[in-house]
Amino acid sequence: MQTSKYSSPPVDQVGIEDRIARITARSIKSSMKVEGLKMALSMIDLTTLEGADTVGKVTQLCTKAQHLCDEFPELPNVAAICVYPSMVNVAKQALGESGVKVAAVATAFPSGQSSLEVKLTDTKLALDNGADEIDMVISRGKFLQGECNFVADEIATIKEACGKARLKVILETGELGSLDQVRKASDIAIYNGADFIKTSTGKIPKAATLHVTCVMLEAIRDYYLTTGKMIAMKPAGGISKSKLALHYLMLVKEVLGDKWLTNEWFRFGASSLANDVLLQYRKAQVGGYQSPDYFSID
Amino acid sequence: MATKNKNTFEFAPAPESTGHIQLRDQYDLFIGGKWIKPKSGKYFKTINPATEKQIATVADASEKDVDLAVKAARKAFKGWSQLPARERGKYLFRLARLIQEKARELAVIESLDGGKPIRESRDIDIPLAAAHFFYHAGWADKLDYAFPNRSVEPLGVAGQIIPWNFPLLMAAWKLAPALACGNTVVLKPAETTPLTALKLAEIIEEAGFPEGVVNIVTGAGKTGAAIVNHPDVNKIAFTGSTEVGKLIQRATAASDKKLTLELGGKAANIIFEDAAINQAVEGVINGIYFNQGHVCCAGSRLFVQESVFDEVTTKLKARIENLVVGDPLDKNTDIGAINSKGQLETINKYLEIGKDEGLEMFQSSCAVPKKGFWCKPTIFTGAAQSNRIVQEEIFGPVLAVQTFRTISEVVQKANNTPYGLSAGVWTDKGSKIFNLTSQLRAGVIWANTFNKFDPTSPFGGYKESGFGREGGIHGLEAYLKFND
């Protein structure tokens, strides 16, 4: 298999660790914290991806998306609801004109172990049901076999099928084995039509980290420096606390700059982050932490 | 509505509080375990370089005061050197623990008096100072194992003169091996940054050290000269400029004083086209802007393989825009204040020289405070070995960038300097690293990282960067006599 086409620059793991240590030592306080919390909230893809998802569960999640915290009307909504293709029409209907987008995982999520036909049908189902965004998975098996062209062609084919819908390409970094591989997979995705690159499915224990996100942001930056085109980023899985979310924003600010700090260019794939952000926001506004029971769980 | 946010994710002030520190208005000399007024009655001011406000006044030690200090050290030498080595170790362990306990206070004072960012004094200077005492405390009763089948004994009274860039850390580098080996000490901190050494004197008191084992005298060059020229000093250890180092070497020639010098540097930091460029750029930033560039081993000469010159310089310029310049006590500050007015004038002189030589100068667009001494992070491109800013040590946040084509060319250029303290190599190829490290003439060479320090690792220079090593087993040798 031809792999030389995708030679990516090397990544130094120790250097990445140093960089992340600098980022997490930043002090994000007072006005910066409040702005960061609002920003983080607006960037959340509120997610439910369970075998047990039902019409009731998805509808309730959509209600939450529209009533995050009515006590503070200045707060933004989340960016999107992220569901399986079969739930897209339910979410679409429940969200109505709220402006919250619907993202669907597709292409034999989470393993990606299926044929291109099935993946295209999966994608088409989600789009026909009205999905605004498609979260596809790459074929990690093929990638690890060295068949980068296969992975690249698959991404390009799904991108073509997406039409106007924005395509997020999930690398499942926890299965790739090294930061060099993360960089290579990022470059393949970016050069073959990804609008977003996304870390993880959330279905394996090793989900998003600041380290892999840093490598992916560097890939985005190098592409921007070469072509002038912006690519968006979505870490997903394992981000449930505000403090960590703020570190992610700091990383984006320092690697890519303020231009990327909108929900058009950065998202969090998370299910429980929103409530922690609300808890922290309320603390900043009113003083004192409220019981978690004051924040709805849907 | 999924709204777009305005970009307001900007740093809010996050100053470290100063309410917990204890400083006197006036400091005397710490001699023979007591605080003694200088014979001349003279004191000088030490200021905060970020505000130019006075913090305290400090005694100006004359020749007579230095003589008292050396006498006190001599008097204490017998008892200290004959103490069971394990007991000496205990004092050093106690000192290390007390430094850890007072780490926050020491970090704030270090940043107040010297202008360095609190992030560095908190995360690097103070923890490393404690680590040096811990490490050498362990050696105190194991010198026979450090030098097997050799008979060693302490030298006697050590005169130690330290610089202003890492005040407490340099005091630790000097004191820890000297004391562990059984010597007694007269230490002079730099005149612009005496406060943490004086705090250390208080900690030494608190740790119950025998009187006279450590004596701390403050003052400028004259005080240092009095230590160097004192006939009853057995050893001089100096860290500072090459210019002063040469004076000291002249002054101690034909005496039986043992001498170690850790002097200036003009380190080459070399990026190859196969390096992890993004991490290399971070490393270069850390290598030159750490502590405002007031670092003798700073990577001030950057060599970039010509094929990646555009990429590297574009990224360096973007990165310095991200560096936070300002209040040293703010937890987010990356670059603090220049240590003194004199040093700022030196740096500014070199900026003019660089421009006059026709080099392209790039500076961060950041604002700097009106009061105090500041220099924006600066990059000169288009430099050559023949430029003065490439040849001379600037000791500020100024990077000179040159290009190269081949390994042999860059080795030749990297070694083409009177200095030889440190160097850095950035490449993804292990074989290239080993090839270069054996050819570069520098005491410390980092590969794919920069400015990493550890008490177990010897540090010191080639050529005009000095001689003798500090840290590790090698560092002990400088404070011992070998009777074989």
Tab-separated table of C-alpha atoms in Angstrom, chain A residues 10-12 15-16 18-19 22 26-32 35-36 38-39 42 76-79 98-99 183 218 221-222 225 246 249-250 253-254 258 261-264, chain B residues 1-14 119 122-123 274-279 282 286 311 314-315 318-319 322-324 331-334 428 448-449 452:
chain	number	residue	atom	x	y	z
A	10	PRO	CA	7.079	14.236	13.581
A	11	VAL	CA	5.639	15.016	16.991
A	12	ASP	CA	7.765	15.074	20.126
A	15	GLY	CA	7.585	18.591	24.086
A	16	ILE	CA	3.818	18.161	24.031
A	18	ASP	CA	5.855	20.414	28.516
A	19	ARG	CA	3.442	22.519	26.509
A	22	ARG	CA	2.441	25.323	30.722
A	26	ARG	CA	-2.346	29.262	33.466
A	27	SER	CA	-4.566	31.047	35.953
A	28	ILE	CA	-8.068	31.498	34.520
A	29	LYS	CA	-9.896	33.698	36.997
A	30	SER	CA	-12.655	36.301	37.406
A	31	SER	CA	-13.791	37.933	34.150
A	32	MET	CA	-11.792	35.499	32.049
A	35	GLU	CA	-16.336	34.544	29.629
A	36	GLY	CA	-14.746	31.135	29.252
A	38	LYS	CA	-20.161	31.105	28.594
A	39	MET	CA	-18.012	30.253	25.635
A	42	SER	CA	-22.032	27.594	23.608
A	76	PRO	CA	-26.034	30.895	25.321
A	77	ASN	CA	-27.500	27.595	24.224
A	78	VAL	CA	-25.385	24.597	23.474
A	79	ALA	CA	-24.236	24.274	19.862
A	98	SER	CA	-34.354	26.912	18.537
A	99	GLY	CA	-31.237	27.173	16.364
A	183	ARG	CA	-0.850	13.716	13.596
A	218	GLU	CA	-1.080	21.893	15.420
A	221	ARG	CA	-2.596	25.344	12.275
A	222	ASP	CA	-0.078	23.942	9.817
A	225	LEU	CA	-0.524	28.376	7.410
A	246	LEU	CA	-11.237	26.136	30.293
A	249	LEU	CA	-10.023	26.910	25.505
A	250	MET	CA	-6.657	28.202	26.661
A	253	LYS	CA	-6.288	30.381	22.178
A	254	GLU	CA	-2.534	29.812	22.386
A	258	ASP	CA	-8.980	33.892	19.166
A	261	LEU	CA	-12.909	30.551	19.837
A	262	THR	CA	-16.466	30.243	18.505
A	263	ASN	CA	-18.734	27.249	18.197
A	264	GLU	CA	-18.257	27.325	14.468
B	1	MET	CA	-29.953	30.175	19.358
B	2	ALA	CA	-26.458	28.817	19.053
B	3	THR	CA	-24.836	32.191	19.277
B	4	LYS	CA	-21.371	33.130	18.196
B	5	ASN	CA	-19.424	34.539	21.067
B	6	LYS	CA	-17.439	37.685	20.950
B	7	ASN	CA	-13.814	36.952	21.643
B	8	THR	CA	-13.473	38.117	25.202
B	9	PHE	CA	-11.465	35.232	26.578
B	10	GLU	CA	-8.685	37.544	27.736
B	11	PHE	CA	-6.458	37.249	30.775
B	12	ALA	CA	-7.765	38.881	33.926
B	13	PRO	CA	-5.180	40.032	36.468
B	14	ALA	CA	-4.115	37.066	38.643
B	119	ARG	CA	5.570	31.034	37.577
B	122	ARG	CA	7.449	29.147	42.106
B	123	ASP	CA	7.881	26.176	39.739
B	274	ASP	CA	13.511	16.676	10.231
B	275	ALA	CA	12.741	18.017	13.723
B	276	ALA	CA	9.312	18.133	15.309
B	277	ILE	CA	9.131	21.800	14.331
B	278	ASN	CA	6.175	22.763	16.527
B	279	GLN	CA	7.871	21.425	19.640
B	282	GLU	CA	8.355	25.937	21.882
B	286	ASN	CA	11.765	28.492	26.384
B	311	GLU	CA	8.226	27.914	8.758
B	314	THR	CA	6.753	32.432	11.038
B	315	LYS	CA	5.912	30.254	14.021
B	318	ALA	CA	3.409	34.117	16.105
B	319	ARG	CA	4.456	32.518	19.373
B	322	ASN	CA	1.262	34.978	22.753
B	323	LEU	CA	3.801	35.574	25.498
B	324	VAL	CA	2.430	37.563	28.406
B	331	LYS	CA	0.580	34.030	37.654
B	332	ASN	CA	0.129	34.280	33.883
B	333	THR	CA	3.220	36.341	33.194
B	334	ASP	CA	5.736	34.665	30.868
B	428	ASP	CA	13.876	13.401	15.058
B	448	ASN	CA	14.872	18.026	21.805
B	449	THR	CA	14.521	20.046	24.979
B	452	LYS	CA	16.425	21.385	32.005
